[in-house]
mmCIF file of C-alpha atoms in Angstrom:
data_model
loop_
_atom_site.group_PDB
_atom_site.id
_atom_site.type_symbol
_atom_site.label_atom_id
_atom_site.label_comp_id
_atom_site.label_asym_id
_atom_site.label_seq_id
_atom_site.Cartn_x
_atom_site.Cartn_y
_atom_site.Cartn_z
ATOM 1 C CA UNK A 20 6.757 2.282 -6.134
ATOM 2 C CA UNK A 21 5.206 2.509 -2.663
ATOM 3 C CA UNK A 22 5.508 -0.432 -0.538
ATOM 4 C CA UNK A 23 3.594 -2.881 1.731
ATOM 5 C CA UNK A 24 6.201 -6.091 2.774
ATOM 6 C CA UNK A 25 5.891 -8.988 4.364
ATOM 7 C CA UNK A 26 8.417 -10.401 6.076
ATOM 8 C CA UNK A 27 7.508 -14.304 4.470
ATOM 9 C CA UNK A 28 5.379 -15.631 1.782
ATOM 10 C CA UNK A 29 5.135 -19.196 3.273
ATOM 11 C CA UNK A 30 6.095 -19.988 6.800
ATOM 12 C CA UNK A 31 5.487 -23.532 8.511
ATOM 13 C CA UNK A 32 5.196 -23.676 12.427
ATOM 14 C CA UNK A 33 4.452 -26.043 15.053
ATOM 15 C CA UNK A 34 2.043 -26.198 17.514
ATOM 16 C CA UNK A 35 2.810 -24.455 20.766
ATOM 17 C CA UNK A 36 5.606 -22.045 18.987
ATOM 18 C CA UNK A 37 5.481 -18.242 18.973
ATOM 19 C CA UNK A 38 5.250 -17.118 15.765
ATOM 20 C CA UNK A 39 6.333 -13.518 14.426
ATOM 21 C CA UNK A 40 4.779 -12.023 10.927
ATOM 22 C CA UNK A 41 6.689 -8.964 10.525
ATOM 23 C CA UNK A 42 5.242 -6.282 8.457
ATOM 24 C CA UNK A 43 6.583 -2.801 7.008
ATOM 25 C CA UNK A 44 5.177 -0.140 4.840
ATOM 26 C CA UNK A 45 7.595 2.695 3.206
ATOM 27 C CA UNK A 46 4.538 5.211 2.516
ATOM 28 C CA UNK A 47 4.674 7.048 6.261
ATOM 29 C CA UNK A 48 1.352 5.562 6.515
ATOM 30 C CA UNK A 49 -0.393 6.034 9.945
ATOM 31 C CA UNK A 50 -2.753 2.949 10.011
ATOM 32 C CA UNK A 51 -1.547 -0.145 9.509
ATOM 33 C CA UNK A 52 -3.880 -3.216 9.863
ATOM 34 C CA UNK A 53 -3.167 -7.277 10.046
ATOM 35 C CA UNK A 54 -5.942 -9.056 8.407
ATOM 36 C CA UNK A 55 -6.606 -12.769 7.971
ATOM 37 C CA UNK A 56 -8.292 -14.398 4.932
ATOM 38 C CA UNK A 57 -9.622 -17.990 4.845
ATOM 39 C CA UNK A 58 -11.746 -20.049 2.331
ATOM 40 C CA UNK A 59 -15.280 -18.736 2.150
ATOM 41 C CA UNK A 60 -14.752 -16.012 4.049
ATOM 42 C CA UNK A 61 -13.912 -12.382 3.411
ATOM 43 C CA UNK A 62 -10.757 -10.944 4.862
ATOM 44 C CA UNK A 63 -11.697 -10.648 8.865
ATOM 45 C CA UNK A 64 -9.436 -7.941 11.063
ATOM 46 C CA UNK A 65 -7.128 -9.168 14.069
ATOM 47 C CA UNK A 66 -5.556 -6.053 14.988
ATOM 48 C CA UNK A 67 -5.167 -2.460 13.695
ATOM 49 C CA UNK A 68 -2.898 0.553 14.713
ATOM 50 C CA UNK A 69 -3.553 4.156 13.988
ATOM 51 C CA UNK A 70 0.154 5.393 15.384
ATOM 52 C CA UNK A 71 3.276 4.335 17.013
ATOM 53 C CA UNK A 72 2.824 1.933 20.480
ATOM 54 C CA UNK A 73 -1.161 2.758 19.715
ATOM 55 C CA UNK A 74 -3.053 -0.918 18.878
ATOM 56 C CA UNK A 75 -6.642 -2.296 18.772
ATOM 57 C CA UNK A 76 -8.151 -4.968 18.218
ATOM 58 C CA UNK A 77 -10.293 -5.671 15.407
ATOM 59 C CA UNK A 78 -13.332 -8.694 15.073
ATOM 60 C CA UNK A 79 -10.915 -11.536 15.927
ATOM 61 C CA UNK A 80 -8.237 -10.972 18.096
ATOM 62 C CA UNK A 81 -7.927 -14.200 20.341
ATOM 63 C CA UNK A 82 -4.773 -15.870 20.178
ATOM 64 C CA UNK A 83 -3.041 -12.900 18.885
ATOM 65 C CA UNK A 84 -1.459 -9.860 19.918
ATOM 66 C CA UNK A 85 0.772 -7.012 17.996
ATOM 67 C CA UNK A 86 3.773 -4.525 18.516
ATOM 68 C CA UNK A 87 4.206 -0.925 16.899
ATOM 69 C CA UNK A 88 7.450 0.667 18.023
ATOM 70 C CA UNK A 89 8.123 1.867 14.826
ATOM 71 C CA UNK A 90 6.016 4.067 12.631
ATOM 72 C CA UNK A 91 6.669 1.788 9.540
ATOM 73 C CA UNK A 92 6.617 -1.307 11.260
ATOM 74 C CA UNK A 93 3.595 -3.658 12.728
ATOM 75 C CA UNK A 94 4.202 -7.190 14.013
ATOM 76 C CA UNK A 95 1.259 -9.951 14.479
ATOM 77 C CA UNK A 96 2.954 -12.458 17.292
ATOM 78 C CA UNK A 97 1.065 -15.634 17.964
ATOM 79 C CA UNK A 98 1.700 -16.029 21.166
ATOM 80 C CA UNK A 99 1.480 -20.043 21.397
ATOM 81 C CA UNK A 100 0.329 -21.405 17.355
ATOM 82 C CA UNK A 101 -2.656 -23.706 16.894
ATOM 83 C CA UNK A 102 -3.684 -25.360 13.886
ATOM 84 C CA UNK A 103 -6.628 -22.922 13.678
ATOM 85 C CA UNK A 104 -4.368 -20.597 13.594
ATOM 86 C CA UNK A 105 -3.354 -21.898 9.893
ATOM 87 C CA UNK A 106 -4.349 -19.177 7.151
ATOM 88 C CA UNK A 107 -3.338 -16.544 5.036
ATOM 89 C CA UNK A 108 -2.246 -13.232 7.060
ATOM 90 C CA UNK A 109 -1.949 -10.195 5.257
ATOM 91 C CA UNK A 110 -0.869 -7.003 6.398
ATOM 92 C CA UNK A 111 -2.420 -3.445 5.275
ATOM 93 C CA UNK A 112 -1.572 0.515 5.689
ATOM 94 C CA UNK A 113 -3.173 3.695 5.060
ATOM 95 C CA UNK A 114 -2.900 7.471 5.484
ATOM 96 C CA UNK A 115 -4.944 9.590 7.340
ATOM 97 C CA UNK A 116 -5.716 8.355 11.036
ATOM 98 C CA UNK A 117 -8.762 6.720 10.956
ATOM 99 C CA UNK A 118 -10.207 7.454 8.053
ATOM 100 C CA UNK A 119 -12.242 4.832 6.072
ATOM 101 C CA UNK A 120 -12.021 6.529 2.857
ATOM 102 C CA UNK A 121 -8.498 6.266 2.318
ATOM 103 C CA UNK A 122 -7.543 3.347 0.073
ATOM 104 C CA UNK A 123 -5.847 0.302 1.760
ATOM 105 C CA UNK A 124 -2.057 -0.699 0.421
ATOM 106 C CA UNK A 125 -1.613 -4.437 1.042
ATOM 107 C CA UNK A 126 1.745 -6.883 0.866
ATOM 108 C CA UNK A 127 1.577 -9.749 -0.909
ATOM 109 C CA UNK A 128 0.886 -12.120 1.963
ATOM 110 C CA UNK A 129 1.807 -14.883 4.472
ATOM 111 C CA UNK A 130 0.538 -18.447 3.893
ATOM 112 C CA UNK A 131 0.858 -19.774 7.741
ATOM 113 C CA UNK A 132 0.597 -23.438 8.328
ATOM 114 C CA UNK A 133 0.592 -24.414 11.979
ATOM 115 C CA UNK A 134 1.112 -27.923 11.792
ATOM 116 C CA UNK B 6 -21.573 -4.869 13.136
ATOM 117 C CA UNK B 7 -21.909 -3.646 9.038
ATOM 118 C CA UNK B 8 -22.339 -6.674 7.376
ATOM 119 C CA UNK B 9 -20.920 -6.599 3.576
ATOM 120 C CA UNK B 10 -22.424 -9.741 1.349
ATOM 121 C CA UNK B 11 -21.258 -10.219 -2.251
ATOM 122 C CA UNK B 12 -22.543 -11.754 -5.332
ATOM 123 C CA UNK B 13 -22.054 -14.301 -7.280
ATOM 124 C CA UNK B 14 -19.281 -15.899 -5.255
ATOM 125 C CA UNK B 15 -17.955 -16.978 -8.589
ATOM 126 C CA UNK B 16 -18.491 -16.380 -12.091
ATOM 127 C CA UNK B 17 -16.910 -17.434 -15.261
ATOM 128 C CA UNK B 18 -17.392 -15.644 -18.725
ATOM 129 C CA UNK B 19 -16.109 -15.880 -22.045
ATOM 130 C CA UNK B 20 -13.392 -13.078 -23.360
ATOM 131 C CA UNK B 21 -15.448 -10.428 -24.386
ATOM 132 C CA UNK B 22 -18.550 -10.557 -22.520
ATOM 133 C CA UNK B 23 -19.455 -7.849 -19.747
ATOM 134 C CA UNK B 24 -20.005 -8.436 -15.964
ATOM 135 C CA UNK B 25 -21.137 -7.141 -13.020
ATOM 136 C CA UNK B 26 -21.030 -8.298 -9.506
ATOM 137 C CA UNK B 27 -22.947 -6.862 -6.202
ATOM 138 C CA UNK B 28 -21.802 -5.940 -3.359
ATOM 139 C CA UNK B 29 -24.657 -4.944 -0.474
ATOM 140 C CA UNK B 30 -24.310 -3.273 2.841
ATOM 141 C CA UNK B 31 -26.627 -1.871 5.622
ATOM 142 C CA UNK B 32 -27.850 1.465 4.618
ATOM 143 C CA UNK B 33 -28.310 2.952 7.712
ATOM 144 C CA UNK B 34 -24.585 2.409 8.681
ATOM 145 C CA UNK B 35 -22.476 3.440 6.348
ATOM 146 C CA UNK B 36 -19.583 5.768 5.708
ATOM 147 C CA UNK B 37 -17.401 4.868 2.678
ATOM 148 C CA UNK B 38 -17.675 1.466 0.072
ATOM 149 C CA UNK B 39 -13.913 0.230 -1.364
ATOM 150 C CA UNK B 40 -13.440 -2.090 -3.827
ATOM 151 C CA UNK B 41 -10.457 -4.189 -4.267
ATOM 152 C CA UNK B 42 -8.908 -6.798 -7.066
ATOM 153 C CA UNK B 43 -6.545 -9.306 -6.025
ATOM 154 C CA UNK B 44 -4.975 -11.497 -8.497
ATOM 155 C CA UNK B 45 -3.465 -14.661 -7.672
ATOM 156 C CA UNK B 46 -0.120 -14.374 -6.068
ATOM 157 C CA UNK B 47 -0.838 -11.093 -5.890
ATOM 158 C CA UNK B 48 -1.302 -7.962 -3.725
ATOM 159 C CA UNK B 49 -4.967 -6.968 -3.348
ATOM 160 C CA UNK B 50 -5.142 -3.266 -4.912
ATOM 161 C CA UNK B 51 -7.608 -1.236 -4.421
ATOM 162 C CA UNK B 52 -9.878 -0.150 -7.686
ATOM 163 C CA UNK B 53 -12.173 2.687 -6.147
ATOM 164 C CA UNK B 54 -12.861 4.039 -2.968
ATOM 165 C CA UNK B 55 -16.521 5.773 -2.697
ATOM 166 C CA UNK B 56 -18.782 7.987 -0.463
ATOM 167 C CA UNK B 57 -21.385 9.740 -1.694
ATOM 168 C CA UNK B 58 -24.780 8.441 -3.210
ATOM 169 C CA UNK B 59 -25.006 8.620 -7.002
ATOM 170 C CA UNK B 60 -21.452 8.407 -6.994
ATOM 171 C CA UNK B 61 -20.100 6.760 -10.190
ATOM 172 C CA UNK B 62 -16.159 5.943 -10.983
ATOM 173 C CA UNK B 63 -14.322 4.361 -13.819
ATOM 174 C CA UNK B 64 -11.148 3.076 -14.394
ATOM 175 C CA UNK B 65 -10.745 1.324 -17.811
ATOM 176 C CA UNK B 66 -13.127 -1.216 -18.543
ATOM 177 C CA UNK B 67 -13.970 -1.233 -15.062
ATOM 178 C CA UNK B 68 -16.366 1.043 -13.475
ATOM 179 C CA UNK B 69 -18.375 1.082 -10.579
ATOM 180 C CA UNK B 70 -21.483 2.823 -8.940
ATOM 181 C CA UNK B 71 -22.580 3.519 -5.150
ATOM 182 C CA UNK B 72 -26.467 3.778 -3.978
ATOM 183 C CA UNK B 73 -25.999 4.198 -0.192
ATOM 184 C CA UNK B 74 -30.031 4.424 0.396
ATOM 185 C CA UNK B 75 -30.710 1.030 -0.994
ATOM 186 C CA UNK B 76 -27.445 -0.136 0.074
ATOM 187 C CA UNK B 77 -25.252 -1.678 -3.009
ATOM 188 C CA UNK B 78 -22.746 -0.881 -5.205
ATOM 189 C CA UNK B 79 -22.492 -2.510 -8.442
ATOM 190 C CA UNK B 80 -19.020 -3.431 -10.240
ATOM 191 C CA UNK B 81 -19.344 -3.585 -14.011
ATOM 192 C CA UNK B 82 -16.707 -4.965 -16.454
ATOM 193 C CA UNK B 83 -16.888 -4.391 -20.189
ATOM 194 C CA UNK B 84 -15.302 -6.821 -22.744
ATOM 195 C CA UNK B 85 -14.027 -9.472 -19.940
ATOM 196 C CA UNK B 86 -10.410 -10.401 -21.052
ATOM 197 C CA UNK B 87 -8.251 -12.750 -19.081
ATOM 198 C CA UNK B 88 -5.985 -10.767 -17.207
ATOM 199 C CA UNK B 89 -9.494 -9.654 -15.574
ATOM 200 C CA UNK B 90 -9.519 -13.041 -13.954
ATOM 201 C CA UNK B 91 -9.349 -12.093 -9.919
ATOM 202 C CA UNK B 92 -11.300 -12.166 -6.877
ATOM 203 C CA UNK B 93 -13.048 -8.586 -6.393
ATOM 204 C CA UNK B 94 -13.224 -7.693 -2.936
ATOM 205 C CA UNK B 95 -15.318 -5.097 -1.593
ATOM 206 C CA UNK B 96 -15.112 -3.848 1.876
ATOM 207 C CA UNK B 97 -17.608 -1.147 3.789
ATOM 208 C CA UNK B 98 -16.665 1.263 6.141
ATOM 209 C CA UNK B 99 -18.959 1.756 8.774
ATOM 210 C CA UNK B 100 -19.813 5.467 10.017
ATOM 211 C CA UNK B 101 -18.644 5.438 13.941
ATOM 212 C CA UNK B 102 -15.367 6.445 11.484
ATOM 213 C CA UNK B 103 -13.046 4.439 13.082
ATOM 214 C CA UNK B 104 -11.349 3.466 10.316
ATOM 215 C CA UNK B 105 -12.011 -0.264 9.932
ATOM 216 C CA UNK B 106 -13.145 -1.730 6.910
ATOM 217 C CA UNK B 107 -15.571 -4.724 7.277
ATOM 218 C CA UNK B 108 -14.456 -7.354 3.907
ATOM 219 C CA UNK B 109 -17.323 -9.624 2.153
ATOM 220 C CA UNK B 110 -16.178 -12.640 0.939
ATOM 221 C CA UNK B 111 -15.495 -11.923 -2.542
ATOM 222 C CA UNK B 112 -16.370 -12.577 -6.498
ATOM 223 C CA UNK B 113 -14.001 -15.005 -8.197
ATOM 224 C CA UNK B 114 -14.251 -14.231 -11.801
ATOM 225 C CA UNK B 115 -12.782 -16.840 -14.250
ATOM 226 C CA UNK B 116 -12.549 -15.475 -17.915
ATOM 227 C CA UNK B 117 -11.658 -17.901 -20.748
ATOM 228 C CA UNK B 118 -10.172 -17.198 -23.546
#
C-alpha cells in the first residue's frame, strides 16, 4: 500500500514554541503539498514543493515556512506558534511535477492545538 | 484566484436514497476538477480526477460528471448506504498549470440507517 505519513495525529504546543510537522511519502512522488483545514472552510495551501530544496508558497503562508532535503520528506515548521495557528494540517504528494491532473495522496492528519 | 463553491454544505438521507452534490468553478479558468472523500479519522482519497468537457466517470455507486463551459461538476450517489457517510471534497485546478489545487469547503453527507 502506498503511503502518505504524518509524523503525529494530535500534537499540543504552546505559544511562542517552534513547532515541526514532519511529513513523508513512500510513492517517489515529486510534489508534495502541506495543507490546512479548518471549520467552514475548504482545505487552504501553506506551502508546496515540486522537488528536492525547491518550495513555494501557496494562499497562506504567514507564520510558516518548510524544508525539503529529502525527496520523500517535507517539513511545515512554525516558526514561533500562535493560537491561530490551531488547526488540522495535513500533508499531500503527487507524481508528475506540476501537474494538476494527477490525483493527490494524503496522510491521515495532524490535529495542532497551540494553546 | 479559481474560486471552487460546493453544495449543500450538508445533507442527510435515508439508506437507500440517491444524492448528488455540486461543485462550481470559474469556467474561464480551468484546467482539471478532483474530487475527494474523506471519512472521519480518515485519509481524504481521491474518487476521480477530470479534464475534459462531457467527461463522465464511475466508480461503484458513485459517479460523477464535468461541464467545464458552464462550470460544475455534479457527484451522484445511488442507493446511499452508511459507510457513504463522508465529507466530499472537490478541488479545481486552475490552468496557469502550476499544479495547485484550489479546495471548496465540502459536502457532509450523513446517511441513516
Amino acid at each position: 500500500d502506498v503511503k502518505v505519513t504524518q509524523s503525529s495525529r494530535y500534537l499540543v504546543k504552546r505559544t511562542g514554541e517552534k513547532v515541526f510537522l514532519e511529513c513523508v511519502q513512500d510513492m517517489d512522488h515529486e510534489n508534495m503539498f502541506w495543507y490546512r483545514q479548518d471549520p467552514g472552510l475548504g482545505l487552504r495551501l501553506i506551502y508546496f514543493s515540486y522537488d528536492v530544496k525547491m518550495k513555494e508558497k501557496g494562499d497562506i503562508p504567514e507564520g510558516y515556512s518548510v524544508s525539503r532535503e529529502k525527496k520523500e520528506r517535507f517539513s511545515l515548521i512554525l516558526e514561533s506558534a500562535s493560537t491561530n495557528q490551531t488547526s488540522m494540517y495535513l500533508c499531500a504528494s503527487s507524481s508528475g511535477q506540476g501537474r494538476q491532473h494527477e490525483k493527490l495522496f494524503f496522510g491521515s492528519g495532524t490535529q495542532l492545538s497551540v494553546l | 484566484i479559481l474560486n471552487v463553491e460546493q453544495s449543500p454544505q450538508s445533507l442527510h438521507v435515508q439508506e437507500g436514497d440517491s444524492t448528488n452534490f455540486t461543485c462550481s468553478f470559474p469556467s474561464s479558468n480551468f484546467y482539471a476538477l478532483h474530487w475527494y472523500r474523506w471519512e472521519t479519522a480518515k485519509s481524504p482519497e481521491a474518487l476521480f480526477v477530470m479534464t475534459l468537457n462531457g467527461d463522465e466517470k464511475k466508480k461503484g455507486r458513485i459517479s460523477a460528471t464535468l461541464n467545464t463551459k458552464e462550470g460544475y461538476s455534479y457527484l451522484y450517489i445511488k442507493g446511499s448506504q452508511p459507510e457513504d457517510s463522508a465529507t466530499y471534497l472537490c478541488a479545481g485546478g486552475p490552468a496557469s498549470n502550476t499544479g495547485k489545487l484550489i479546495f471548496g469547503q465540502g459536502t457532509t453527507l450523513q446517511v441513516k440507517p
